[in-house]
XYZ file of C-alpha atoms in Angstrom:
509
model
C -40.343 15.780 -26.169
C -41.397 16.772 -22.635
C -43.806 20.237 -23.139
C -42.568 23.020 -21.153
C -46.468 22.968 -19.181
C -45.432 19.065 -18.017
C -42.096 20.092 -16.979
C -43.137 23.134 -14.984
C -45.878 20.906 -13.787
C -43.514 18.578 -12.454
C -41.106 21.141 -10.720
C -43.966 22.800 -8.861
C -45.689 19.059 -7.955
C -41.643 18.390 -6.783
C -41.638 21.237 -4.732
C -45.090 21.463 -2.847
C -43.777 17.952 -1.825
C -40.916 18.473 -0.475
C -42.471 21.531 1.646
C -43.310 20.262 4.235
C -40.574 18.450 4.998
C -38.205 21.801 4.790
C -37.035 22.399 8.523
C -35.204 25.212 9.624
C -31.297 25.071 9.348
C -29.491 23.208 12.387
C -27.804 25.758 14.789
C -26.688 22.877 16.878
C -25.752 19.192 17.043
C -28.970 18.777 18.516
C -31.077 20.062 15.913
C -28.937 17.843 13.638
C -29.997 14.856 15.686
C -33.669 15.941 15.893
C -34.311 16.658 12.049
C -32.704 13.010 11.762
C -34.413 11.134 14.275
C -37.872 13.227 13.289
C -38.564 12.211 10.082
C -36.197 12.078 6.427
C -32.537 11.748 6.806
C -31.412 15.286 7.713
C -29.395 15.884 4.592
C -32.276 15.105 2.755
C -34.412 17.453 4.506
C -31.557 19.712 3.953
C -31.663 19.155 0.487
C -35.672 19.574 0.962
C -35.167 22.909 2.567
C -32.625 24.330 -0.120
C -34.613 23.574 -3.305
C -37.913 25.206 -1.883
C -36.218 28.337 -0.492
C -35.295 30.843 -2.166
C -31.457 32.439 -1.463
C -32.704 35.321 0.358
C -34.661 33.161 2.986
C -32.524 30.915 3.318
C -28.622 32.083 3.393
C -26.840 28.842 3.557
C -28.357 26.669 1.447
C -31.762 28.708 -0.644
C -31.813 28.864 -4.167
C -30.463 25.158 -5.086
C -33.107 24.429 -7.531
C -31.113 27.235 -9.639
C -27.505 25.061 -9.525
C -27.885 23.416 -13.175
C -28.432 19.664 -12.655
C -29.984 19.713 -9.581
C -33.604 19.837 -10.377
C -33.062 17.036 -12.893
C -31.345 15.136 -10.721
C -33.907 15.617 -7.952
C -36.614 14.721 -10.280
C -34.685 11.391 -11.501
C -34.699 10.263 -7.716
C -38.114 10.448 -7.288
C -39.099 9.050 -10.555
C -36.910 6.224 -9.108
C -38.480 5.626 -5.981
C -42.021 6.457 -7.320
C -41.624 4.156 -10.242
C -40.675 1.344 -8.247
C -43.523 1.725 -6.165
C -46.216 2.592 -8.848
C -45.523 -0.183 -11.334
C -43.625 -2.369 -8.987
C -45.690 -5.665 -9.627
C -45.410 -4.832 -13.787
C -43.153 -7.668 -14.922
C -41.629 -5.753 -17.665
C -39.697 -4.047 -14.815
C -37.391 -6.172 -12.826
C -37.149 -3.777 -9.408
C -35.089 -5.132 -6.763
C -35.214 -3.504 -3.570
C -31.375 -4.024 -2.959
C -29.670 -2.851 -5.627
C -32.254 0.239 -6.986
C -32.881 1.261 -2.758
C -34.371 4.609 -1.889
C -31.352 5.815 -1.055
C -31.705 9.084 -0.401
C -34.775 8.404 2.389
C -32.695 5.891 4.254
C -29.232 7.842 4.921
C -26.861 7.902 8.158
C -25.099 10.271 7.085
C -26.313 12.823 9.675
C -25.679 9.748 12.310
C -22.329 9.172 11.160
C -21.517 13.037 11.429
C -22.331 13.107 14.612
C -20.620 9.874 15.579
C -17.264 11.032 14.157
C -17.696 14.647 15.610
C -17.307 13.464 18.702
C -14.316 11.319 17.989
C -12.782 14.891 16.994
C -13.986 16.299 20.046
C -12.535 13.701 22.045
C -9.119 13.819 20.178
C -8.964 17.364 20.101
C -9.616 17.720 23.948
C -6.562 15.590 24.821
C -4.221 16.808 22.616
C -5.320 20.081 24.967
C -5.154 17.822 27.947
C -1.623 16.447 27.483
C 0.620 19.862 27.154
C 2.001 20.623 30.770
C 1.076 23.579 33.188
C 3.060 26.275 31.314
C 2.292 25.257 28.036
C -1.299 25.160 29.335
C -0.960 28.779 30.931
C 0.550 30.394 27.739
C -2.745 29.126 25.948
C -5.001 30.817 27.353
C -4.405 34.147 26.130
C -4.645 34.938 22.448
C -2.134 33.432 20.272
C -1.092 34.091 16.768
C -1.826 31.758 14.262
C -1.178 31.845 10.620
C -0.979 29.900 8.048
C 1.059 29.158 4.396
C -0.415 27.230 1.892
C 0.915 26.817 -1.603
C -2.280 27.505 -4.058
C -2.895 29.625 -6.831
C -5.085 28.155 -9.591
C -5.428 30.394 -12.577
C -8.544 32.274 -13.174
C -9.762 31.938 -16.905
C -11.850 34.573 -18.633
C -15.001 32.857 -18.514
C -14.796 32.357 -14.709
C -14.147 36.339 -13.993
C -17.900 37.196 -14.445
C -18.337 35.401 -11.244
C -18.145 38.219 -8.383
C -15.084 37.345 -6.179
C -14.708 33.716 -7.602
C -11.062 33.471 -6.041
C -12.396 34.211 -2.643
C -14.930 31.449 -2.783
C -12.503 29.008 -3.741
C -12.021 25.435 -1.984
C -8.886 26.002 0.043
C -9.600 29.592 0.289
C -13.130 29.422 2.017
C -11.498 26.775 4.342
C -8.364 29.004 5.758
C -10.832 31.471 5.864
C -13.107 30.031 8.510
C -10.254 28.306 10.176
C -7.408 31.114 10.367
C -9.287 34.213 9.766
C -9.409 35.977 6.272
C -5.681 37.832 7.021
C -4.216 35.249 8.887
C -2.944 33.153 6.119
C -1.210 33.404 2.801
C -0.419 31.731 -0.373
C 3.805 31.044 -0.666
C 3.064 31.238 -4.783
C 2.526 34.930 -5.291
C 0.861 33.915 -8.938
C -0.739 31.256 -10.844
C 1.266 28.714 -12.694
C 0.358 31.254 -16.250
C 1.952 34.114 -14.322
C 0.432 37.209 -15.955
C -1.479 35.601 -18.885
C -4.932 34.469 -18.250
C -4.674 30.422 -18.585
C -6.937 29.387 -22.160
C -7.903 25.958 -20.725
C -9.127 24.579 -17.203
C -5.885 22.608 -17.094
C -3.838 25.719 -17.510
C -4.812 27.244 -14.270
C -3.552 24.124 -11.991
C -0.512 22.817 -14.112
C 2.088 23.418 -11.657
C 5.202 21.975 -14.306
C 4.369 25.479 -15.919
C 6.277 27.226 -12.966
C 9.931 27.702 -12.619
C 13.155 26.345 -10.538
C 12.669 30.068 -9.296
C 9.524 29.623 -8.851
C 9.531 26.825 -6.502
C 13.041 28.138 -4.673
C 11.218 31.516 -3.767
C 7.975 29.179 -2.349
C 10.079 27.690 -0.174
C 11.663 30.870 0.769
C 8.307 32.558 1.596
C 7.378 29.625 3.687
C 10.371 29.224 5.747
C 9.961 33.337 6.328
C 6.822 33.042 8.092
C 8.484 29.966 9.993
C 11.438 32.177 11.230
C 8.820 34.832 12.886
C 7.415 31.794 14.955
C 10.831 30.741 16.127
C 11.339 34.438 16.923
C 8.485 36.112 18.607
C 6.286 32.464 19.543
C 3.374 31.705 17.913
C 1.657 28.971 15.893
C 1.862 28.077 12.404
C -0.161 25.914 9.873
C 1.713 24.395 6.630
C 0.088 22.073 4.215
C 2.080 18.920 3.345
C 3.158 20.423 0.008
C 4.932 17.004 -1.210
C 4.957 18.456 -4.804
C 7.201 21.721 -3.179
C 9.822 18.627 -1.653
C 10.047 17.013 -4.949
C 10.671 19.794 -6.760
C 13.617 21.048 -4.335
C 15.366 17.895 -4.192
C 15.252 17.674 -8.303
C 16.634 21.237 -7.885
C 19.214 20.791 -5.185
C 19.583 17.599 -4.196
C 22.430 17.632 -1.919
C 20.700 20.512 0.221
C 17.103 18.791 -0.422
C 17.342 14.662 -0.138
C 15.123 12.525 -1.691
C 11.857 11.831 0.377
C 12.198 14.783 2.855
C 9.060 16.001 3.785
C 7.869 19.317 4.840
C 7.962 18.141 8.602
C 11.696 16.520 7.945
C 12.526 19.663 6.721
C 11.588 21.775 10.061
C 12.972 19.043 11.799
C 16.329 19.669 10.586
C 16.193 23.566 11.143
C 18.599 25.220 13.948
C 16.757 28.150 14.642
C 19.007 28.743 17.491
C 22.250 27.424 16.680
C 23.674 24.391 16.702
C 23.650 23.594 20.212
C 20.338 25.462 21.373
C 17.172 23.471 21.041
C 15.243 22.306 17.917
C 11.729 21.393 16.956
C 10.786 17.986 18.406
C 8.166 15.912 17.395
C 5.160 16.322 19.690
C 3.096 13.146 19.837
C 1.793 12.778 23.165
C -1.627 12.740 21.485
C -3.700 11.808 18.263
C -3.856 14.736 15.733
C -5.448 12.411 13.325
C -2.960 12.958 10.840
C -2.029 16.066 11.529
C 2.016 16.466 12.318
C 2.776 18.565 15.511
C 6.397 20.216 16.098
C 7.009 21.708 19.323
C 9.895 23.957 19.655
C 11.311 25.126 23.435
C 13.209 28.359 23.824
C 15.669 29.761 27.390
C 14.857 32.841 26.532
C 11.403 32.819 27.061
C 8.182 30.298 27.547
C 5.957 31.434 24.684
C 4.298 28.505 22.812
C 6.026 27.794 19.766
C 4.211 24.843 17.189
C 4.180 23.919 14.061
C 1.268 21.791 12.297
C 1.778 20.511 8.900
C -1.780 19.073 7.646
C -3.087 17.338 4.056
C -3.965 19.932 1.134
C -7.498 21.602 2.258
C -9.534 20.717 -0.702
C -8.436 17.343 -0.897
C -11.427 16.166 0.802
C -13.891 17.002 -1.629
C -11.417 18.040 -4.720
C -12.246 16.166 -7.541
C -11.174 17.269 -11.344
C -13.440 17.158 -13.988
C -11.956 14.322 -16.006
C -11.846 11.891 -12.242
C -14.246 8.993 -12.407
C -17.481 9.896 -10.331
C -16.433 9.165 -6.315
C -17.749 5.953 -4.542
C -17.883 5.016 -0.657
C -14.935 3.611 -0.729
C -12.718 6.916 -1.995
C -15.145 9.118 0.542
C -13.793 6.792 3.426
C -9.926 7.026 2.544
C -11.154 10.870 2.113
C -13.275 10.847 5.365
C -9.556 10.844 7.396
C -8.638 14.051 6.270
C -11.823 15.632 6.813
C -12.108 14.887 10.089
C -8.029 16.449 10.546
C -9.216 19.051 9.118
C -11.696 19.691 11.774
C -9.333 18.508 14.219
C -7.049 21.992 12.750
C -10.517 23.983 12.919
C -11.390 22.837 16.671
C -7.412 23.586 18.208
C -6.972 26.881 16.456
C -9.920 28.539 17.001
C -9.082 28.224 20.724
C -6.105 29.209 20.106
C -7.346 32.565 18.336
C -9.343 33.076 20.945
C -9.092 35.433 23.919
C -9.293 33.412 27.495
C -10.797 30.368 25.820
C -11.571 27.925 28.023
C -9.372 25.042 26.995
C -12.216 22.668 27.955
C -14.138 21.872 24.720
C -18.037 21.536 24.370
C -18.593 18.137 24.248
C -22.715 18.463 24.183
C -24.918 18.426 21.521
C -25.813 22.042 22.246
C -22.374 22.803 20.527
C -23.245 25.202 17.390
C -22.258 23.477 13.993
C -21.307 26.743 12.365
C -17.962 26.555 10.559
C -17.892 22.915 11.414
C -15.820 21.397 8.385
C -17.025 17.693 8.789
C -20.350 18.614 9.067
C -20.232 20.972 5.228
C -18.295 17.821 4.164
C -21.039 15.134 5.203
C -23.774 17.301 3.818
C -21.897 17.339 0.447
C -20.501 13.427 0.847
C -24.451 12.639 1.204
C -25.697 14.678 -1.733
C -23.370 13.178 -3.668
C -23.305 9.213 -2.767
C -27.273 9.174 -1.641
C -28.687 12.050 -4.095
C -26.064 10.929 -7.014
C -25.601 14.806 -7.531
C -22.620 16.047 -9.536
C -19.793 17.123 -7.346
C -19.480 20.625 -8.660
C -22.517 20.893 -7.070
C -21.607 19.030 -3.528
C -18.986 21.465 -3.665
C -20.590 24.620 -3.789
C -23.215 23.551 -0.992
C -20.214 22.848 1.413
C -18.736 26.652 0.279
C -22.229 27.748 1.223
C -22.337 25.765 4.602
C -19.050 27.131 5.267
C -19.435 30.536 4.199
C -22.769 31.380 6.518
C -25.158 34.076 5.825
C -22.446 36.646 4.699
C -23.174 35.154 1.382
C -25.258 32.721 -0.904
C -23.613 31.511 -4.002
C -26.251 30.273 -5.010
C -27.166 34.232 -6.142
C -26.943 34.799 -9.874
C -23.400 36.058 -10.544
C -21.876 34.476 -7.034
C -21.249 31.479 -9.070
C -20.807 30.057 -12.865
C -23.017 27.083 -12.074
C -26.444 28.529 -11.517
C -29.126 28.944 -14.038
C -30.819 31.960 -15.596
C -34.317 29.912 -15.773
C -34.886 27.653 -12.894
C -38.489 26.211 -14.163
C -37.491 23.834 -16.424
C -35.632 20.999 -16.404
C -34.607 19.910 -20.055
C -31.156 22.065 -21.748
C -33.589 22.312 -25.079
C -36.279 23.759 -23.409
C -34.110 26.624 -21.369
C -33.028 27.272 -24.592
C -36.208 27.710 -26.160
C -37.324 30.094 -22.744
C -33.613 31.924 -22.936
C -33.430 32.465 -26.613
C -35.693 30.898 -28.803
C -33.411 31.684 -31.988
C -30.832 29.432 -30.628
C -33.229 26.601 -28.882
C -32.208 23.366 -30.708
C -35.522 22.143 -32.491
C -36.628 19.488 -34.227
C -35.413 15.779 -33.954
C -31.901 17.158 -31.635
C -34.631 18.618 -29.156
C -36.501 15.464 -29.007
C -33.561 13.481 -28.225
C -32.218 15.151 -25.244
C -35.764 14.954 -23.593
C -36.087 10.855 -24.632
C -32.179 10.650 -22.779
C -34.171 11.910 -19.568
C -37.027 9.438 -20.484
C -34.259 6.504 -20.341
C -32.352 7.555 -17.618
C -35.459 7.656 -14.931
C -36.627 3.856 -16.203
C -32.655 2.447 -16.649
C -32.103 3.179 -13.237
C -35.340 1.088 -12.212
C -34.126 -2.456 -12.854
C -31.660 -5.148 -11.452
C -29.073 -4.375 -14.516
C -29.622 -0.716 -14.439
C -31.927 -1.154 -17.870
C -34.819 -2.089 -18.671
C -34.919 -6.419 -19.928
C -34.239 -7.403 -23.295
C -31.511 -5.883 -25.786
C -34.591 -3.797 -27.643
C -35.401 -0.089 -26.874
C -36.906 0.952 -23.586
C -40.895 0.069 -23.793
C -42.651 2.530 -25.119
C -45.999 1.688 -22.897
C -43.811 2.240 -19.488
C -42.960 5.210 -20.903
C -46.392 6.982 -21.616
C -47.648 5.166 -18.340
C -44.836 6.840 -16.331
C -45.231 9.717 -17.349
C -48.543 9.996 -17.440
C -47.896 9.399 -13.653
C -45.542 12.298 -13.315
C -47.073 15.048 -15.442
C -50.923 14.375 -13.842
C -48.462 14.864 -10.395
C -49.813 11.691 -9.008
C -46.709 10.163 -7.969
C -45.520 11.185 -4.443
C -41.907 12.350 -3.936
C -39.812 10.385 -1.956
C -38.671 13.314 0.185
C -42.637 13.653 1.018
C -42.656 11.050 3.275
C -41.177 9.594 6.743
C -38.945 7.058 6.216
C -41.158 4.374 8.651
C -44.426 5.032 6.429
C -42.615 6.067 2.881
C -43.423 2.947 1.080
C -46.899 2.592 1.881
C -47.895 6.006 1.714
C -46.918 6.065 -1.781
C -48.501 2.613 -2.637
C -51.477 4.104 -1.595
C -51.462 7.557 -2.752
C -51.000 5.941 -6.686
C -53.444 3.064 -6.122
C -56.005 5.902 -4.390
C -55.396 8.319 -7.536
């Protein structure tokens, strides 16, 4: 087994390396671009920045090394990288630089954000461009937005020691920042348990638990919040809510046909009888993916839309029992990330008073709020860092949220740790309760799983040669390596001199 001394050993020799490469948090696109271009990928220095800072100095993103699996995981990618280089000529280890690549010190991510965000920016200033005069005219003062999403996951026992867990929620912290906290609302008044607390994670987002009334009065609070736009102007969000239109045609299907969508169903409304005008497709523009209904009036020329968008957490929603996400799914995902951001850029000028309908197209534009830039941070962590997506997720929330709040507190969240200096489950338990800390031979084991996971992610076949046991000498020498905190992180390093720094740091020590 690891001794407590060698893991706290390595945690503090992780951290003093990565301090220096900590920069301050990006207010702009160009501080994105300059953390990039200046030295490690800027998610990584991100990542840097949020393990060595604690929550209070650092709102958005402090206190990570307290998210359980992070410091393991952090320490597993620098074993990686340091391994390679330290016993890289060893030919009981079969490295190959292509497929076991320091990943997480050669990233575009931050590049690619930027390179999208402006395809965004672009898309969202001609959809702006391409209304007429009037249209144009009744935009510029405020306008009403809201929005009607159908959520409400059930809240199990276990999760209500978390202080405001519904708030923090996926789709709740995203209406949030894009409509405002009262501006939107949720068409199912209760979860799919109703008044009993759900007794299993499935239970709170099993949606065949709710009724034919159930669904009927969804539909009804929708449409309600529809009517007010047709009345009085205004502009409303909907999500696609294909689950809603399946369940209304199964329930009335001469009044609901089969494959009518949300935006078919608008589409078919008469707000003003049946020979005043209707809602029109409006598609003079790209709203990458996004479906926008413009509806005229003779009585008046208020601005009357209606935008039905892709579920809000379905960028980065992933269940526990989904297999772990790969570029590929990211890229179908990456779409409706950047519509979301799309949403976030139109409505906020919307909501606000005399905007100027001519966007910021520099890179002095602030990145606060910005959707697809919490959703590349989290896409990198996840593909480069191979962290768990629980915990991509919260550091999006927290990117999202701002410095109102850090979830990364103890009790803002169920996934942070009450003893961040170790690494190994036996040994918090040991620290937390000692009665309870699995000894003996169970202890040992979970500490020689970390031992095999940092060398089995070393070689061409993701193990070590042979069909035997991992070798017992690579073992001892690595970590004698790691626990004399000779080997260099990773993260300590520029990208153009990271692989002969370390080469020479180890040979040096």
């Amino acid at each position: 087994a690891i001794p407590i001394p060698v893991q706290r050993g390595l945690i503090a020799s992780l951290l003093n390396t990565m301090m220096p490469h900590a920069p301050g948090m990006p207010r702009t696109k160009r501080d994105v671009a300059a953390i990039d271009k200046g030295g490690l990928p800027v998610f990584t220095a991100l990542m840097c920045r949020g393990m060595v800072k604690t929550s209070e100095e650092c709102r958005h993103l402090g206190g990570l090394k307290r998210v359980n699996g992070l410091m393991i995981r952090s320490i597993l990618n620098n074993t990686e990288s340091a391994v390679q280089v330290a016993l890289g000529d060893d030919e009981r280890l079969e490295v190959d630089p292509f497929t076991a690549p320091h990943e997480y010190a050669t990233s575009r991510m931050g590049l690619r954000y930027l390179s999208e965000d402006r395809r965004v920016v672009a898309g969202a200033q001609a959809f702006f461009d391409a209304f007429g005069v009037s249209d144009r005219r009744q935009m510029r003062p405020h306008i009403t937005v809201v929005a009607v999403s159908t959520w409400a996951p059930g809240i199990m026992e276990s999760m209500e020691s978390v202080e405001d867990y519904e708030g923090t929620a996926l789709t709740v912290v995203i209406l949030d920042e894009m409509v405002g906290k009262k501006n939107w609302e949720d068409s199912m008044k209760y979860p799919p348990t109703h008044d009993k607390k759900p007794e299993r994670r499935a239970q709170c987002y099993d949606t065949s638990l709710y009724s034919d009334g159930d669904w009927l009065l969804s539909a009804a609070n929708k449409f309600r919040k529809l009517l007010a736009v047709e009345l009085i102007g205004g502009i409303i969000l909907f999500d696609s809510d294909n689950e809603l239109m399946a369940n209304l045609h199964r329930i009335a299907p001469d009044q609901y046909p089969r494959g009518l969508t949300m935006a078919g169903d608008i589409l078919r409304r008469r707000p003003f009888g049946e020979d005043g005008p209707r809602w029109e497709l409006w598609d003079k523009a790209d709203t990458f993916g996004n479906i926008v209904l413009k509806l005229e009036s003779r009585t008046d020329d208020r601005l009357r839309l209606a935008i039905v968008h892709g579920a809000p957490c379905h960028p980065l929603n992933w269940t526990p029992d989904e297999p772990s996400p790969g570029w590929d799914e990211f890229r179908r995902r990456e779409s409706a990330a950047m519509g979301l951001q799309f949403l976030n850029l139109i409505v906020k000028v919307f909501r606000a008073e005399n905007a100027s309908l001519v966007l910021d197209k520099s890179l002095d534009a602030p990145i606060a709020g910005s959707i697809l830039f919490g959703w590349s941070l989290a896409v990198d962590w996840a593909l480069s860092h191979h962290m768990a997506m629980f915990a991509c997720v919260l550091a999006f929330k927290n990117v999202m949220i701002g410095e109102s709040k850090n979830l990364n507190e103890p009790g803002n969240s169920g996934l942070i740790l009450r003893n961040a200096d170790v690494f190994s489950r036996n040994a918090r338990s040991q620290l937390n309760d000692p009665k309870r800390a699995k000894g003996g031979k169970s202890g040992r084991e979970l500490d020689r799983h970390f031992q095999s996971r940092a060398l089995a992610s070393l070689s061409r076949d993701r193990g070590l040669p042979g069909q035997g046991p991992p070798d017992q000498t690579i073992l001892r020498e690595t970590h004698d390596f790691l626990g004399q905190g000779l080997v260099a992180s990773a993260a300590g390093y520029r990208r153009s001199t990271f692989l002969l720094s370390l080469r020479g740091e180890l040979r040096a020590a």
